[in-house]
Coordinates of C-alpha atoms in Angstrom, one line a residue:
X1 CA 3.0 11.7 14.5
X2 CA 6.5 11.3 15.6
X3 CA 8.7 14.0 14.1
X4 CA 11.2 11.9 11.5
X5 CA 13.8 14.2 9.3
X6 CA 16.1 12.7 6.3
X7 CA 18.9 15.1 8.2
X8 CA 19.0 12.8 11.4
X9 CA 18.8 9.3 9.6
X10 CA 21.3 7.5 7.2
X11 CA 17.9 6.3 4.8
X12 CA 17.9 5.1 1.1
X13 CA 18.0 8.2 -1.6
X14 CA 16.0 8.0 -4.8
X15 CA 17.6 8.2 -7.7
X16 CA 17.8 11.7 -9.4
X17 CA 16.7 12.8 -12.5
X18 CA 18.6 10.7 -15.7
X19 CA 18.4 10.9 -19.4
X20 CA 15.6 9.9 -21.2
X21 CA 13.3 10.6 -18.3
X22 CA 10.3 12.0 -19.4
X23 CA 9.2 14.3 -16.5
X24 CA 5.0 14.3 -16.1
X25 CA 3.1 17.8 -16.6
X26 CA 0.6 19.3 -15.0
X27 CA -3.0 18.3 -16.4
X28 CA -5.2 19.9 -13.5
X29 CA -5.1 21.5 -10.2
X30 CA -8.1 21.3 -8.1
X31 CA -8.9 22.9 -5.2
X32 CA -11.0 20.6 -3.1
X33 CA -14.2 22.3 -0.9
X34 CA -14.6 21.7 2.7
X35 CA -17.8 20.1 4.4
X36 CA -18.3 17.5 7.2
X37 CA -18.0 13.6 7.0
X38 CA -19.8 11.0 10.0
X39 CA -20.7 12.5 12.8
X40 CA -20.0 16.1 11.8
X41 CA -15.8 15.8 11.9
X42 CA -14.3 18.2 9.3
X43 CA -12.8 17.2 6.2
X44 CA -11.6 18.4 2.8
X45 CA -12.9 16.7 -0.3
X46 CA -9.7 16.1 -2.3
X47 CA -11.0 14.4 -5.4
X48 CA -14.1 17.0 -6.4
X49 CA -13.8 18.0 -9.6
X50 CA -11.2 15.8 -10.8
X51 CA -13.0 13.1 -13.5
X52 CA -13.5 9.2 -12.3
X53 CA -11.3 8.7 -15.6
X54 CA -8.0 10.7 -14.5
X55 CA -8.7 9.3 -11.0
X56 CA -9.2 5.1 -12.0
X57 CA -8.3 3.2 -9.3
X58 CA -9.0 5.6 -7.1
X59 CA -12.7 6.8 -5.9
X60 CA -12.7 9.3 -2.8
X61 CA -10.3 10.2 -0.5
X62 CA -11.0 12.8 2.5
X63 CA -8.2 14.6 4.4
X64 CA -9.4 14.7 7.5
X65 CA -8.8 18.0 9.8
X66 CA -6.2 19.1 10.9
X67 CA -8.4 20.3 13.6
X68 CA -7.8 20.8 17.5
X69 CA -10.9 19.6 19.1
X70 CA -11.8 21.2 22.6
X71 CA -12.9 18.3 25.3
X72 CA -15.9 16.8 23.9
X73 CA -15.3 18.0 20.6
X74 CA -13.8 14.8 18.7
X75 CA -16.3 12.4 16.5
X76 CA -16.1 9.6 14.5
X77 CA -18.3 7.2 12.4
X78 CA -21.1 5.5 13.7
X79 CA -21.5 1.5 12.2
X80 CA -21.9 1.7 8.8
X81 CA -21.7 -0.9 5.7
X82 CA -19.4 -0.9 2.7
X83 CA -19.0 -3.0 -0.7
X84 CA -16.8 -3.1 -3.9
X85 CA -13.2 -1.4 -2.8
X86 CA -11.3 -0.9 -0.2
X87 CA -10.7 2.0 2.5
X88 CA -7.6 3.5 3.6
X89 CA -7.3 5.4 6.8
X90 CA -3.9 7.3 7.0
X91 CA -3.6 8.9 10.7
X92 CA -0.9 11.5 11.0
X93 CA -2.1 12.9 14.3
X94 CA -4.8 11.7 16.8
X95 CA -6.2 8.7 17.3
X96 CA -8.8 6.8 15.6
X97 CA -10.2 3.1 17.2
X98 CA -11.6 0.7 14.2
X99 CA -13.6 -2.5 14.8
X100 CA -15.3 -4.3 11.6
X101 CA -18.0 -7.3 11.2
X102 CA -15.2 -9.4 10.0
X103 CA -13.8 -9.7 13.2
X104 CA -10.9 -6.7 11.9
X105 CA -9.9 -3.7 14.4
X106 CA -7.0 -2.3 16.3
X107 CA -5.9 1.6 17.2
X108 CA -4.6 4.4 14.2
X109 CA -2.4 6.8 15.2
X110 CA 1.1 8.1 14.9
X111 CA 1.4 7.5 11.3
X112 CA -0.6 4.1 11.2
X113 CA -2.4 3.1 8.4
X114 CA -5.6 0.5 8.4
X115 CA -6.5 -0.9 5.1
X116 CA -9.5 -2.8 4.8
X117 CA -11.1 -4.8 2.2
X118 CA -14.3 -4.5 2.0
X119 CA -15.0 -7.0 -0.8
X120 CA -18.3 -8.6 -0.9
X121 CA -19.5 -6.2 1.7
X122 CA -18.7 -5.3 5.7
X123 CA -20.0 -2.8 8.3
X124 CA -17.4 -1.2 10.4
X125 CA -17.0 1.8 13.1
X126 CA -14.1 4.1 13.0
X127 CA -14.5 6.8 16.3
X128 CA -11.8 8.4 18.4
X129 CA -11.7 6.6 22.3
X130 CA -12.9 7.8 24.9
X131 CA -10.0 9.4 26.7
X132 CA -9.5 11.9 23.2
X133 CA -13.0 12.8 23.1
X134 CA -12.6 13.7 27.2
X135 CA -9.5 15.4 27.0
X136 CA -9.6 16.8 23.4
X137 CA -6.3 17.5 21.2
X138 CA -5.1 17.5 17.1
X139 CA -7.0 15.2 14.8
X140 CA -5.3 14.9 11.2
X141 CA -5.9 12.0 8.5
X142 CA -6.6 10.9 5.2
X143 CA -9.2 8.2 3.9
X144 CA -8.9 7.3 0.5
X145 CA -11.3 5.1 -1.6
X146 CA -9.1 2.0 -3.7
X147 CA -11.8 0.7 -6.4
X148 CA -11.7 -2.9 -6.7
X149 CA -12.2 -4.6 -10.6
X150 CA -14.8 -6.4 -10.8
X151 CA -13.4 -10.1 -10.7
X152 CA -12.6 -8.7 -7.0
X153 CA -15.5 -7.0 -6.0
X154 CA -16.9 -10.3 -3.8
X155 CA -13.8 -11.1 -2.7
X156 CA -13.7 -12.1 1.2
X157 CA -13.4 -8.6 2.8
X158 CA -9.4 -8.0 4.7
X159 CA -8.3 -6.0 6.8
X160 CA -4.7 -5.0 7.4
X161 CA -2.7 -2.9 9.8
X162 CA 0.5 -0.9 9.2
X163 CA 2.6 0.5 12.4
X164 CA 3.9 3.9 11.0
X165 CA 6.9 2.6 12.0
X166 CA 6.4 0.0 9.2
X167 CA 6.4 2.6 6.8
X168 CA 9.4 2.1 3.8
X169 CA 11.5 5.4 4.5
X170 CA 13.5 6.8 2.0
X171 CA 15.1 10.5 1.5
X172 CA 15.4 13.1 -2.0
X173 CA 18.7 13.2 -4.2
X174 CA 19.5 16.0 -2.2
X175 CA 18.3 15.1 1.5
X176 CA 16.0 17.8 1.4
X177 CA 12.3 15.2 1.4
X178 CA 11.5 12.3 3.6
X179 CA 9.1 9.9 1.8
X180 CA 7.3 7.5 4.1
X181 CA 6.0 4.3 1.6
X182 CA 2.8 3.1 2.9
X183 CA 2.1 0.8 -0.7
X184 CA 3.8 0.0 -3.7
X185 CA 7.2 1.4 -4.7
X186 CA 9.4 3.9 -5.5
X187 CA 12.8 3.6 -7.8
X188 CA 12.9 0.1 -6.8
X189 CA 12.1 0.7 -2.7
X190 CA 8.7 -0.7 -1.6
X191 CA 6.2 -0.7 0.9
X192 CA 4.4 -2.8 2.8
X193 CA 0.5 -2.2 2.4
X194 CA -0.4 -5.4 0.4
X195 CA -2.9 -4.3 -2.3
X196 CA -5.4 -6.2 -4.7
X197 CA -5.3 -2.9 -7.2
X198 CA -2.1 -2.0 -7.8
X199 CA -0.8 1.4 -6.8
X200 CA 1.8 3.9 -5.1
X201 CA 0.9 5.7 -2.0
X202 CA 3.5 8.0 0.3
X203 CA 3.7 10.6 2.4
X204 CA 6.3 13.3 1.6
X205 CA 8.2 15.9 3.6
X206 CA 9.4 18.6 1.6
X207 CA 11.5 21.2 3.9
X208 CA 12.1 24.6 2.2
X209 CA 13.6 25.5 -1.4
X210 CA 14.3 21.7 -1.6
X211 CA 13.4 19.4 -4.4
X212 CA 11.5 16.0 -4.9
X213 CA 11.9 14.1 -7.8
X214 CA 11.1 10.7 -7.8
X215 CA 10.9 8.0 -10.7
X216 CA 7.2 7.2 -11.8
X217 CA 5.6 4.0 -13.4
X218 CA 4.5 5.2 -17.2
X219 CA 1.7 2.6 -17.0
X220 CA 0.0 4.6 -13.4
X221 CA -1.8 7.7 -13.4
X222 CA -0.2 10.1 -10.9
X223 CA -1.4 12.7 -8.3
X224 CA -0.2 14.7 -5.8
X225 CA -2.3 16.4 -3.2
X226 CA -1.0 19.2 -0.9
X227 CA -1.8 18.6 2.7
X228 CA -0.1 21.7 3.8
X229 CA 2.1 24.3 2.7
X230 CA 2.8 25.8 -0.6
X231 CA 5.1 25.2 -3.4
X232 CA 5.1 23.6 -7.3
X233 CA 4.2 20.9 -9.2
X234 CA 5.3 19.4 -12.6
X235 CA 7.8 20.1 -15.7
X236 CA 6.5 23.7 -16.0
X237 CA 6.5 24.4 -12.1
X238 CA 2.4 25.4 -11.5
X239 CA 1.8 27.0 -8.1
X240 CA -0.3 25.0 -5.7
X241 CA -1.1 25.0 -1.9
X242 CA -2.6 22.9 1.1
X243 CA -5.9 21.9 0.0
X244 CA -5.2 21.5 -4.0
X245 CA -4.6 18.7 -6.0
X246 CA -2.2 18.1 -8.9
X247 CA -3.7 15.4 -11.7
X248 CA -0.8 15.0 -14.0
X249 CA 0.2 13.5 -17.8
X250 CA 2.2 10.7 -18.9
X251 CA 5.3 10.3 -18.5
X252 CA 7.9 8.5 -15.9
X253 CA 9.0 11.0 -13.7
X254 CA 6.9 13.6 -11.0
X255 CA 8.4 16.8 -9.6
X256 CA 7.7 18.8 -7.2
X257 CA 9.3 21.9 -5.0
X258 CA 8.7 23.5 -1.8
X259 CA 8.9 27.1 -1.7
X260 CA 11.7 28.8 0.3
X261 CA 9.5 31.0 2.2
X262 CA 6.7 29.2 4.4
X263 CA 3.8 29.8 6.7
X264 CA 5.2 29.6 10.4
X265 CA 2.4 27.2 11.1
X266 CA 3.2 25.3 8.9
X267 CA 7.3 25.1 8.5
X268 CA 7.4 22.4 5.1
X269 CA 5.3 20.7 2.3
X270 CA 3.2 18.3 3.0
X271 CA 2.2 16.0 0.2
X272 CA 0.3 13.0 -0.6
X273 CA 1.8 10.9 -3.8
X274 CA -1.0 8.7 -5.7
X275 CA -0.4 6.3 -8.2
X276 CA -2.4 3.3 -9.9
X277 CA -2.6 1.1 -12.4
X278 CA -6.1 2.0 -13.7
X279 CA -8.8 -0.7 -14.1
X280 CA -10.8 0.8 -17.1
X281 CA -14.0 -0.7 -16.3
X282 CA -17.6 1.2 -15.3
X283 CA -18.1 2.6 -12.2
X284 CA -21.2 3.0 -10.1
X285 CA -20.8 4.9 -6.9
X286 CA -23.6 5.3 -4.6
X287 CA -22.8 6.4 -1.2
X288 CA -20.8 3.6 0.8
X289 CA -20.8 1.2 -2.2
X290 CA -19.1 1.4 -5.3
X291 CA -19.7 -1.2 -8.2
X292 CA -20.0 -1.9 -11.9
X293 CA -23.8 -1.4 -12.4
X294 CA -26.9 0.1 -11.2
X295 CA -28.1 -3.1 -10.9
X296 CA -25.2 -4.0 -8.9
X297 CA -25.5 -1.4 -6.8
X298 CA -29.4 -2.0 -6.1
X299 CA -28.1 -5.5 -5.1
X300 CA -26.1 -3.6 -2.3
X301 CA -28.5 -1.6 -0.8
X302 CA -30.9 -4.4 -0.5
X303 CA -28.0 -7.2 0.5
X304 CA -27.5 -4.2 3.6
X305 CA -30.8 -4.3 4.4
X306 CA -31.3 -7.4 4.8
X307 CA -27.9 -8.2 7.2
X308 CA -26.4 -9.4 4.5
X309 CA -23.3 -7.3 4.6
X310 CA -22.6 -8.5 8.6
X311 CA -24.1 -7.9 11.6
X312 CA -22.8 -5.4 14.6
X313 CA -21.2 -7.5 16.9
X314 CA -22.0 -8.6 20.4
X315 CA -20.6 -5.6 22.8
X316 CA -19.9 -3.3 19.9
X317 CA -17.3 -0.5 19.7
X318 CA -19.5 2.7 20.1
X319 CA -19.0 5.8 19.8
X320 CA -18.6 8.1 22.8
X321 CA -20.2 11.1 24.4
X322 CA -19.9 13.7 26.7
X323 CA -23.7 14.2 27.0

């Protein structure tokens, strides 16, 4: 994506830490195991481990490479259905093309998010195009899983498209962190993913020794997972890495810090900020469906089957090979 600092822009600043904050400590760091997601593209499981009740609204979420694919090398999804939440697909770099039943689909990349609705149920393709699969190149994402309560679960499915360029930007007390807003807010600033579940999700920027401290909603839960780099989380300052994930307590105010000394590769912090207000209500996960019940669930699978979710459309989206 394109390279953005808080030293070459005149942006926003959060507030800093006030009296009577009550900063959030560290309730579990997780670090999340590797394996392959689609057609065989590489991705880091970010939620394993972590309870479905410390991560309500959330589901899943996937951060996807960062891997630089040889020529042939990049894969996608094939066509596959969904039910009961919703998906975002964060691109940071590559490219990813979508196209969904509901008539949804555009290009991902330099810092575009898609959020979909899948609602009472979709299929939908997400594969790189053909020129990146022929000439290869850096692949980095995130998909995350947005549970839907159950008065929306057969809502009509949505799908939205944010430019990264239509990402809310706003900089630390000290300058030292860009935050790029995909949803929700922050001290007041928000951004412009429209959600049915209501939550918080950014992408921050953390450049050496500095420090990000940013105002939290008491009522969300609130996580924070490392993309890349190395630094601390919380009140009582708990080490933690690319690849880890921070699940934290009550309270109205996250910190975190980037450690003065970083990996050449990879010159700052790179966090993902989660935040929801959770739904409390039963959860049934099976594979690309996520509901209230078995029964529900069942329903799915057989609602799928039977082409009740949507049908492929005429001249399809596909993915490509160099076979």
């Amino acid at each position: 994506m394109p390279a953005v600092t808080a030293d070459t822009l005149t942006l926003p600043r959060i507030a800093g830490a006030g009296l009577g904050d009550s900063e959030r400590k560290v309730r579990q760091i997780t670090t999340g195991p590797k394996g392959f997601e689609g057609e065989g593209f590489p991705v880091v499981r970010a939620f394993a481990g972590v309870s479905t009740r410390d991560l309500d609204p959330f589901i899943h979420m996937d951060q996807m490479g960062e891997v630089d694919y040889a020529p042939g090398e990049p894969k996608g999804t094939p066509w596959h259905p969904h039910r009961g939440f919703e998906t975002v697909t964060y691109m940071i770099d590559g490219t990813f093309q979508h196209q969904d039943s509901h008539g949804g689909g555009g290009v991902i990349n330099d810092g575009a998010t898609q959020w979909m609705t899948a609602g009472s149920g979709i299929l939908h393709i997400e594969t790189p195009p053909e020129e990146l699969v022929v000439s290869g190149g850096v692949f980095h994402g995130l998909q995350l899983w947005v549970n839907l309560p159950a008065k929306d679960k057969f809502s009509a499915p949505r799908y939205q498209a944010i430019e990264g360029s239509e990402s809310t930007l706003v900089t630390s007390a000290d300058g030292g962190a860009l935050v790029r807003l995909i949803a929700g807010s922050i001290d007041g600033h928000g951004g412009p993913g429209a959600t049915h579940t209501p939550i918080t999700m950014a992408h921050a920027t953390v450049q050496p020794g500095a420090q990000l401290s940013l105002p939290w909603q008491p009522e969300y839960n609130a996580l924070v997972y490392v993309m890349s780099g190395k630094g601390t989380v919380g009140a009582e300052k708990r080490p933690i890495h690319g690849g880890q994930l921070a699940v934290f307590g009550p309270g109205d105010r996250i910190t975190l810090e980037a450690d003065a000394g970083q990996d050449s590769n990879r010159p700052a912090f790179e966090v993902v900020l989660l935040g929801g207000r959770p739904i409390g209500e039963p959860v049934a996960h099976y594979g690309p469906f996520v509901m209230n019940t078995r029964e529900e669930l069942q329903q799915a699978i057989e609602d799928f089957q039977a082409g009740r979710l949507g049908v492929i459309p005429e001249n399809a989206l596909m993915p490509h090979t160099m076979n």
